[in-house]
GROMACS .gro file of C-alpha atoms in nm:
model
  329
    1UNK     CA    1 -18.233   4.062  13.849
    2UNK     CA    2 -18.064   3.783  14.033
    3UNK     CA    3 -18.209   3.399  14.015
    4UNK     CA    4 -18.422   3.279  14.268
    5UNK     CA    5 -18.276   2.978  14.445
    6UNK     CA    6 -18.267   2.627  14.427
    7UNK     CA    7 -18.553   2.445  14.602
    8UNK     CA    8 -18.504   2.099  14.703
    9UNK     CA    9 -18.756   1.928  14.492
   10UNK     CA   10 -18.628   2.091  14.200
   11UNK     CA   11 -18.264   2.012  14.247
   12UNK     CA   12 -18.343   1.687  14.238
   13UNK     CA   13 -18.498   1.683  13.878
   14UNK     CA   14 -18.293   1.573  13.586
   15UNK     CA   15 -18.108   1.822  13.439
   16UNK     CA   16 -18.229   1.988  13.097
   17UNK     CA   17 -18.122   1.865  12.785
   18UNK     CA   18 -17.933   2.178  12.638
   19UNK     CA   19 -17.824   2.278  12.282
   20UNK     CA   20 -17.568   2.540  12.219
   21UNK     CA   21 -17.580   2.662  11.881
   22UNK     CA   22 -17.247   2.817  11.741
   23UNK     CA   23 -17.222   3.003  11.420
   24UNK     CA   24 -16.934   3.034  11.253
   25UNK     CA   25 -16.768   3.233  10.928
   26UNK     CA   26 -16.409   3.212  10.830
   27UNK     CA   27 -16.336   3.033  11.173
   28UNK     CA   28 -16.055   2.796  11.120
   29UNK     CA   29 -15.833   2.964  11.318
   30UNK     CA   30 -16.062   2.991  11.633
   31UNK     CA   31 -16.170   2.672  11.616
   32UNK     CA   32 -15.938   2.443  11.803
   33UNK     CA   33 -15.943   2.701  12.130
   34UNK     CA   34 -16.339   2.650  12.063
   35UNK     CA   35 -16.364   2.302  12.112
   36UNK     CA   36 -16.107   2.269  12.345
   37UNK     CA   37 -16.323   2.492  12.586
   38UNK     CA   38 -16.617   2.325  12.478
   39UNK     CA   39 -16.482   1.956  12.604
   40UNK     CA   40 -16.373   2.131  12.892
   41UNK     CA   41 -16.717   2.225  13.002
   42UNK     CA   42 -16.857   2.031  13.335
   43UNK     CA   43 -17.197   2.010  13.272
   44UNK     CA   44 -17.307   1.648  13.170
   45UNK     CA   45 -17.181   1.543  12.828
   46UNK     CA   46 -17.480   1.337  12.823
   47UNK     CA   47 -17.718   1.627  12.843
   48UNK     CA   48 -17.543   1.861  12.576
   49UNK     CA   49 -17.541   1.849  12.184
   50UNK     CA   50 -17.330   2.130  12.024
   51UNK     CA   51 -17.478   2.247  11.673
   52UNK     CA   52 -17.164   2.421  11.518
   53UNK     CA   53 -17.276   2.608  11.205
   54UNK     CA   54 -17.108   2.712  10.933
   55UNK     CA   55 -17.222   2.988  10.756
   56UNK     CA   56 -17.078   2.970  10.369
   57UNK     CA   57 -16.746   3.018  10.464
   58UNK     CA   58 -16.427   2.988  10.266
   59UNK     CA   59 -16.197   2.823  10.453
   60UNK     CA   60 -16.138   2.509  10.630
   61UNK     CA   61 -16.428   2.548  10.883
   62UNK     CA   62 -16.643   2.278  10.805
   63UNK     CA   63 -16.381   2.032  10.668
   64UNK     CA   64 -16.279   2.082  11.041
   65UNK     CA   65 -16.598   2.083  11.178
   66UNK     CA   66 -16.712   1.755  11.019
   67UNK     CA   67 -16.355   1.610  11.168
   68UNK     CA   68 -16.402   1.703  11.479
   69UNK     CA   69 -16.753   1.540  11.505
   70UNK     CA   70 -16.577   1.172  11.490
   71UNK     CA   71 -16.522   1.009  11.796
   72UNK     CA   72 -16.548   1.317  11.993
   73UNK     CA   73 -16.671   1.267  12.370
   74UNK     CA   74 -16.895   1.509  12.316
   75UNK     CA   75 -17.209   1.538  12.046
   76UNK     CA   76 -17.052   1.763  11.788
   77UNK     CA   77 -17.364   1.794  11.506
   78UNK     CA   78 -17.208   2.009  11.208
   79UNK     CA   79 -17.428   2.210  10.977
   80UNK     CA   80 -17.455   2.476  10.713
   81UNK     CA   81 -17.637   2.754  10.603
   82UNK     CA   82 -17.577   2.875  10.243
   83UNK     CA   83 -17.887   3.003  10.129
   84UNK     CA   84 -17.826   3.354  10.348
   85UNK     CA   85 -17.510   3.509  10.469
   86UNK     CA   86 -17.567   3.623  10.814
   87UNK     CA   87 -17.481   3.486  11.147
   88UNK     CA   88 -17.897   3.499  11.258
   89UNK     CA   89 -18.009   3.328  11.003
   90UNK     CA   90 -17.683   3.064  11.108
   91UNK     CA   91 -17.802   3.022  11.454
   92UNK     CA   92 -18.172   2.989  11.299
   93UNK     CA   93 -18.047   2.668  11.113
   94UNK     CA   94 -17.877   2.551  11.440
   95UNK     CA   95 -18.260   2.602  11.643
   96UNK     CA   96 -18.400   2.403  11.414
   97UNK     CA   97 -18.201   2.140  11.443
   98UNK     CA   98 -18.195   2.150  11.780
   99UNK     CA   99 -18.342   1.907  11.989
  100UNK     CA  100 -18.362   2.055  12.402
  101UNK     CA  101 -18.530   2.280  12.564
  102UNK     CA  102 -18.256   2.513  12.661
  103UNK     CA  103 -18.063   2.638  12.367
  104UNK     CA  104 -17.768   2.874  12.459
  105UNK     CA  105 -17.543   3.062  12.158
  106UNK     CA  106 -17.243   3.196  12.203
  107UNK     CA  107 -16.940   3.278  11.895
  108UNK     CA  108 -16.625   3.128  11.745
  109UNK     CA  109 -16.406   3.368  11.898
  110UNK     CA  110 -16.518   3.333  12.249
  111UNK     CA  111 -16.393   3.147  12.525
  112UNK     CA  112 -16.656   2.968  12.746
  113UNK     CA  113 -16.536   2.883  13.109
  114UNK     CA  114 -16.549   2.529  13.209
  115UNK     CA  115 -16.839   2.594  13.438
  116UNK     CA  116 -17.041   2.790  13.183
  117UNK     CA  117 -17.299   2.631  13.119
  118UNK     CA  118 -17.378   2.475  13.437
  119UNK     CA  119 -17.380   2.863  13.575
  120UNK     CA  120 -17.606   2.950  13.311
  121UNK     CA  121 -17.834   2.700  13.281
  122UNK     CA  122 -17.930   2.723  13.688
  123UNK     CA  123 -18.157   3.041  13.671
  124UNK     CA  124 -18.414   2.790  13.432
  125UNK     CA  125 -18.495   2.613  13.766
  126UNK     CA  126 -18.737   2.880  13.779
  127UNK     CA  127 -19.002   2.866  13.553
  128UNK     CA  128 -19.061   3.235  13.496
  129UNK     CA  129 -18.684   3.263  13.329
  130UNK     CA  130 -18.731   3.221  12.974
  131UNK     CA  131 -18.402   3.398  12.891
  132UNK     CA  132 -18.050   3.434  13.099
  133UNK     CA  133 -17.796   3.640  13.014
  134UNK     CA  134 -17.378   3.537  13.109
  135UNK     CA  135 -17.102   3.743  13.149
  136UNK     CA  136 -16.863   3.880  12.898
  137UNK     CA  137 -16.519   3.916  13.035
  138UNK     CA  138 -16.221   4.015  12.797
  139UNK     CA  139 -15.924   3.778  12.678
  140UNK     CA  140 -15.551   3.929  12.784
  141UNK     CA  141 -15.503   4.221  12.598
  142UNK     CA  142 -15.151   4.406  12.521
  143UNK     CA  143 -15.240   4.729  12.352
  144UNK     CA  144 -15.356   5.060  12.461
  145UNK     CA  145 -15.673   5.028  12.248
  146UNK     CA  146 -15.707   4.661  12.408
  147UNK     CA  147 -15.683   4.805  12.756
  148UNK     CA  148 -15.855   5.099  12.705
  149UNK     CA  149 -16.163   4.846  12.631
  150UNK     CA  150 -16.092   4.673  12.891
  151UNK     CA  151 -16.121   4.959  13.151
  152UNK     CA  152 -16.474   5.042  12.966
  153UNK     CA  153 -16.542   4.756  13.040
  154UNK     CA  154 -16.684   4.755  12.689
  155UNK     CA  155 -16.825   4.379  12.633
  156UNK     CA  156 -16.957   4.363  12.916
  157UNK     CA  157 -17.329   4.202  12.963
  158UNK     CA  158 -17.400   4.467  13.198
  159UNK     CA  159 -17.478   4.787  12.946
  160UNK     CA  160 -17.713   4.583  12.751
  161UNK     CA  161 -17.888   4.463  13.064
  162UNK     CA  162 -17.941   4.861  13.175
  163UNK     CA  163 -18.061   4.911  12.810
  164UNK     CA  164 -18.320   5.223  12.831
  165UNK     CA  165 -18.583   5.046  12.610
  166UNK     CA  166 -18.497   4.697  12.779
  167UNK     CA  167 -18.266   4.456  12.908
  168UNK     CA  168 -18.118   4.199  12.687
  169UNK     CA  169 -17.832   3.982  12.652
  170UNK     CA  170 -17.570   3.955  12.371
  171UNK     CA  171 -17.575   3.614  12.169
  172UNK     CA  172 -17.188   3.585  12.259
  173UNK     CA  173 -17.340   3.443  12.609
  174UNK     CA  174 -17.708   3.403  12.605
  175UNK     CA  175 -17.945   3.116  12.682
  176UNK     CA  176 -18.336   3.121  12.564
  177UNK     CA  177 -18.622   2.834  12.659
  178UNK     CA  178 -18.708   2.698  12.320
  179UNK     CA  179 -19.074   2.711  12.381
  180UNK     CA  180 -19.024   3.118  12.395
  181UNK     CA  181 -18.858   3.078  12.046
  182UNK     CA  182 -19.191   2.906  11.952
  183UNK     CA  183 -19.419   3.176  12.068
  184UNK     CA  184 -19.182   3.458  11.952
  185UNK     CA  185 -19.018   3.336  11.676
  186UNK     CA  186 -18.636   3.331  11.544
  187UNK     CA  187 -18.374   3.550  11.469
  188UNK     CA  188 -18.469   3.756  11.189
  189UNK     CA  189 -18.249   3.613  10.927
  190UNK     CA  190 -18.214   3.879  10.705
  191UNK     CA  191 -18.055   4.128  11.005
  192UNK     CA  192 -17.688   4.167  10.995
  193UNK     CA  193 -17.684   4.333  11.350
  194UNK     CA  194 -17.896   4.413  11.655
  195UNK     CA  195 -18.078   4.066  11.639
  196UNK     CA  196 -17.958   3.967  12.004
  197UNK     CA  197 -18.190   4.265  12.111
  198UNK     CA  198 -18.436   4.220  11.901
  199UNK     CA  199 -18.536   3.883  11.985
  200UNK     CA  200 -18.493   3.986  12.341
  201UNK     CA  201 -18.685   4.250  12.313
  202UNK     CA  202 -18.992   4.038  12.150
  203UNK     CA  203 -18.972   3.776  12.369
  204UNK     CA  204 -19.001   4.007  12.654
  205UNK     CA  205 -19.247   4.227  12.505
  206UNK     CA  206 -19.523   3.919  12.471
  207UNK     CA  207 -19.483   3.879  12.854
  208UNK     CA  208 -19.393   3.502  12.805
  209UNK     CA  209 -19.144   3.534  13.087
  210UNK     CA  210 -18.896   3.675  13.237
  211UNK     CA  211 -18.457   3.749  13.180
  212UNK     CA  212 -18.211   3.667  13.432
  213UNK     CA  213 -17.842   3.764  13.455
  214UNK     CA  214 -17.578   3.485  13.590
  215UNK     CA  215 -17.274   3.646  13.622
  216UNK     CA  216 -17.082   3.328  13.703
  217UNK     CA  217 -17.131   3.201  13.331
  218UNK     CA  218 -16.852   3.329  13.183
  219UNK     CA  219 -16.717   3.345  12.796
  220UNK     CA  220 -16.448   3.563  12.753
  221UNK     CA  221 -16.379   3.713  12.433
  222UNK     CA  222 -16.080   3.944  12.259
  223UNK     CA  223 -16.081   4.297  12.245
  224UNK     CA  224 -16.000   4.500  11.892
  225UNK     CA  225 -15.653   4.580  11.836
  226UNK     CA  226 -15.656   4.825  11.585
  227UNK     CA  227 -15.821   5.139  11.491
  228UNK     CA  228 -15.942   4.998  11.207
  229UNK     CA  229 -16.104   4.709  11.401
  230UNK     CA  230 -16.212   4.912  11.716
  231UNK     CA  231 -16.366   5.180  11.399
  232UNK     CA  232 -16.593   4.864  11.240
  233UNK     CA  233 -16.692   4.779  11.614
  234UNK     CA  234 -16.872   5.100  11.659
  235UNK     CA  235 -17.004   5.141  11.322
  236UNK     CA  236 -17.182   4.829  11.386
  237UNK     CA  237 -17.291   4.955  11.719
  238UNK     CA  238 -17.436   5.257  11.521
  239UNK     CA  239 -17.625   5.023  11.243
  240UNK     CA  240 -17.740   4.844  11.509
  241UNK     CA  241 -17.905   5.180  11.704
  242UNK     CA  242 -18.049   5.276  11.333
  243UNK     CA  243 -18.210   4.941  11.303
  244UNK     CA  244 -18.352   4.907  11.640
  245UNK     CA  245 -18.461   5.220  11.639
  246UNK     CA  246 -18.703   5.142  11.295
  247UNK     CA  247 -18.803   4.778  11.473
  248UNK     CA  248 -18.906   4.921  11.781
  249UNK     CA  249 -18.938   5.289  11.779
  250UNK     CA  250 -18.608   5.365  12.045
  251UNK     CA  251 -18.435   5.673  12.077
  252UNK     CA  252 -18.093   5.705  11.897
  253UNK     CA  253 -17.814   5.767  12.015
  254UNK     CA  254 -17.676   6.125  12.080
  255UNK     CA  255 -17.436   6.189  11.745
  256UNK     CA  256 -17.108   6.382  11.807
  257UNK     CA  257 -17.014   6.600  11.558
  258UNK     CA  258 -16.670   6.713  11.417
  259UNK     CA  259 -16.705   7.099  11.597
  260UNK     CA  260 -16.753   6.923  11.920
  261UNK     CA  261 -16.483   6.651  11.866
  262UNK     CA  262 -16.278   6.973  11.815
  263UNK     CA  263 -16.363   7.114  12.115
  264UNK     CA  264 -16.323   6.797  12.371
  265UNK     CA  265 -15.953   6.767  12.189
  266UNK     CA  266 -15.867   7.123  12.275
  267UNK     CA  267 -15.944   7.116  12.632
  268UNK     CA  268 -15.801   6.745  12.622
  269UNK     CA  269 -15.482   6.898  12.500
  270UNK     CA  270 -15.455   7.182  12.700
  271UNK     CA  271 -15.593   7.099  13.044
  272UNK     CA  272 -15.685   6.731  13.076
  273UNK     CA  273 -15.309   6.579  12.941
  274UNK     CA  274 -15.124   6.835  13.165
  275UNK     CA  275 -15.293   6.767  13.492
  276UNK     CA  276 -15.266   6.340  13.430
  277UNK     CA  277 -14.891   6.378  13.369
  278UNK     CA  278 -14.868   6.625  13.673
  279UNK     CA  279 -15.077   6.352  13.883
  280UNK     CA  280 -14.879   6.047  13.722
  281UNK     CA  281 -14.544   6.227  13.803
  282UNK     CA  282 -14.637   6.314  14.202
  283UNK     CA  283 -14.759   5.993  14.301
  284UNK     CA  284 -14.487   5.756  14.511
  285UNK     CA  285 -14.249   5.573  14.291
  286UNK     CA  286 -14.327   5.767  13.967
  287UNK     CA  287 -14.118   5.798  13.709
  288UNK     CA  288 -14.159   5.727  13.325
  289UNK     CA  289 -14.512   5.747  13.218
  290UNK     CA  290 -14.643   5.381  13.309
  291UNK     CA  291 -14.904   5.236  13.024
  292UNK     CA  292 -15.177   5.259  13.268
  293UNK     CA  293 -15.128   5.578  13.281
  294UNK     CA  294 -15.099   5.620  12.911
  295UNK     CA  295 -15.436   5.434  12.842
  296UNK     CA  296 -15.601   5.704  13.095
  297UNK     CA  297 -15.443   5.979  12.883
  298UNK     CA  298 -15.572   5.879  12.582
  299UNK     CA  299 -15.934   5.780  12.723
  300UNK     CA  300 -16.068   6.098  12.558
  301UNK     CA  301 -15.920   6.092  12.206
  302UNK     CA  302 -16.031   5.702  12.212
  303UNK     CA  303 -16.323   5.738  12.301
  304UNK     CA  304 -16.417   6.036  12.053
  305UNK     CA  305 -16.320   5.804  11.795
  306UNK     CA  306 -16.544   5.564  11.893
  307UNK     CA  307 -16.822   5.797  11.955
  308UNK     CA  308 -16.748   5.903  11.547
  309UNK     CA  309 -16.765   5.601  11.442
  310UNK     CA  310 -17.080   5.505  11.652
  311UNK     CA  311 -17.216   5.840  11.476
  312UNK     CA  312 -17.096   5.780  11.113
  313UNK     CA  313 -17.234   5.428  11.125
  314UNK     CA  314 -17.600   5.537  11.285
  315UNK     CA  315 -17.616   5.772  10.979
  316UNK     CA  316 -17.515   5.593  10.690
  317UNK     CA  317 -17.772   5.298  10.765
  318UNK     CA  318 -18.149   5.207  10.688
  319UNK     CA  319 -18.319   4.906  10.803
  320UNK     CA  320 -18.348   4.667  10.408
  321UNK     CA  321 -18.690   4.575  10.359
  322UNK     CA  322 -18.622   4.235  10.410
  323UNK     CA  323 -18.461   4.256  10.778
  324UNK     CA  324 -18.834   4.257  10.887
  325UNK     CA  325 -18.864   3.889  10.813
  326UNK     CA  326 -18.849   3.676  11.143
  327UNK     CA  327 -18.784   3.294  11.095
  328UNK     CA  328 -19.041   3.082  11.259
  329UNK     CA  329 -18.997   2.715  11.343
   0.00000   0.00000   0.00000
């Protein structure tokens, strides 16, 4: 799945004009990190044009957005979408708009690296790529449930690139030639989760070309804190199997019920926890139970939870009507 490399006549050629498209809800607070990474990024400021979208929200974001966009050093072009609440149909407003033929997406919350984009724009020297995927790395976490993540390695591009059906990449770090957003069309506006795979997925699926990985473009992004963030995390992982699976016909995922989720937590009680704290206590140095160790004590419990939630949110969804719609330019 790697790039092909650079050949010498092509490394000469200009560099592609690139558009990354950022939609944002309620994002005030993420915003000055945001733009800060964004003027930190090395590819040529004369080459980029950041369409920052807000999408209806309540708060300061576009007030700041529209700020921002005066006498920046880089091409700051704010917009909105109104008409329909949902982060796809945002990023559809943004590819409209849009005038290269790279555009790239990534969130409000993450953190692109300063070489980014010029990591993840590379793989287009090859005219096959249509689509390249960058890495998801997480921001310095603190808590158990952070860390826990973390070990899971949970955002990471590399589960949805091993995808069963297919590989695709998550819009937090993604990258798509515009002329396969012509022959495939947009996001499907109406979707409130799964789109990143479902464009994929089309695009791929009409053989217009092919999707690369570059794990060198790097956003980062923060892991949930709380249960009652890490529990709307997988819900939306579970809506997102339900919906996929009525799009394009793949298997869902395996549902864990309560009598099994029972069972794991018994033998997690009462053989799992005692030989961790035996192994914790033996090795050299050991004495109170580190928080490494804690996070690999709770690893089952956590991840039960999530599996619940994952369950709970694959059964309590159905595709609306209107989620069918895809956006053409």
């Amino acid at each position: 799945m790697n790039h092909q490399p650079v050949d010498a006549t092509t490394a000469t050629s200009p560099l592609p004009m690139v558009s990354v498209v950022v939609p944002i809800y309620n994002g005030e607070a993420d915003l000055p990190e945001l733009i800060n990474c964004l003027l930190s990024q090395t590819y040529p400021k004369d080459r980029l044009e950041y369409l920052l979208v807000d999408n209806n929200s309540s708060d300061r974001t576009l007030t700041i957005l529209k700020t921002s966009a005066v006498n920046c050093p880089i091409t700051i072009r704010p917009l909105s979408e109104n008409q329909i609440q949902s982060s796809y149909a945002a990023r559809n407003t943004g590819i409209r708009a849009a005038v290269s033929e790279i555009i790239v997406f990534t969130d409000a919350d993450c953190r692109p690296q300063p070489q980014w984009l010029d990591a993840l724009i590379q793989p287009f020297v090859n005219k096959e790529v249509v689509i390249v995927a960058g890495e998801i790395l997480p921001l310095p976490g603190t808590t158990l449930l952070e860390q826990h993540a973390d070990r899971e390695e949970t955002l990471s591009q590399k589960h949805t690139l091993n995808h069963a059906f297919r590989p695709y990449g998550q819009t937090a770090n993604l990258a798509i030639r515009r002329i396969a957003l012509e022959k495939a069309g947009l996001f499907r506006p109406y979707l409130t989760t799964g789109g990143d795979a479902d464009i994929c997925w089309r695009i791929l699926g009409e053989n217009i070309g092919r999707l690369e990985f570059a794990p060198n473009a790097i956003v980062q992004h923060r892991h949930r804190a709380t249960l009652k963030e890490l529990q709307s995390q997988w819900r939306r992982y579970g809506r997102s199997n339900r919906y996929l699976h009525e799009l394009h016909g793949v298997d869902l995922m395996r549902e864990i019920t309560l009598k099994e989720c029972g069972y794991r937590l018994a033998r997690w009680l009462l053989k799992e926890v005692p030989r961790d704290i035996k192994k914790a206590l033996t090795q050299p140095g050991a004495g109170i139970v580190s928080q490494a160790t804690l996070v690999n004590l709770l690893n089952t419990p956590i991840g039960l939870f999530t599996a619940r939630a994952r369950t709970a949110g694959q059964q309590d969804s159905k595709l609306p009507e209107n989620a069918k719609i895809i956006d053409r330019l």
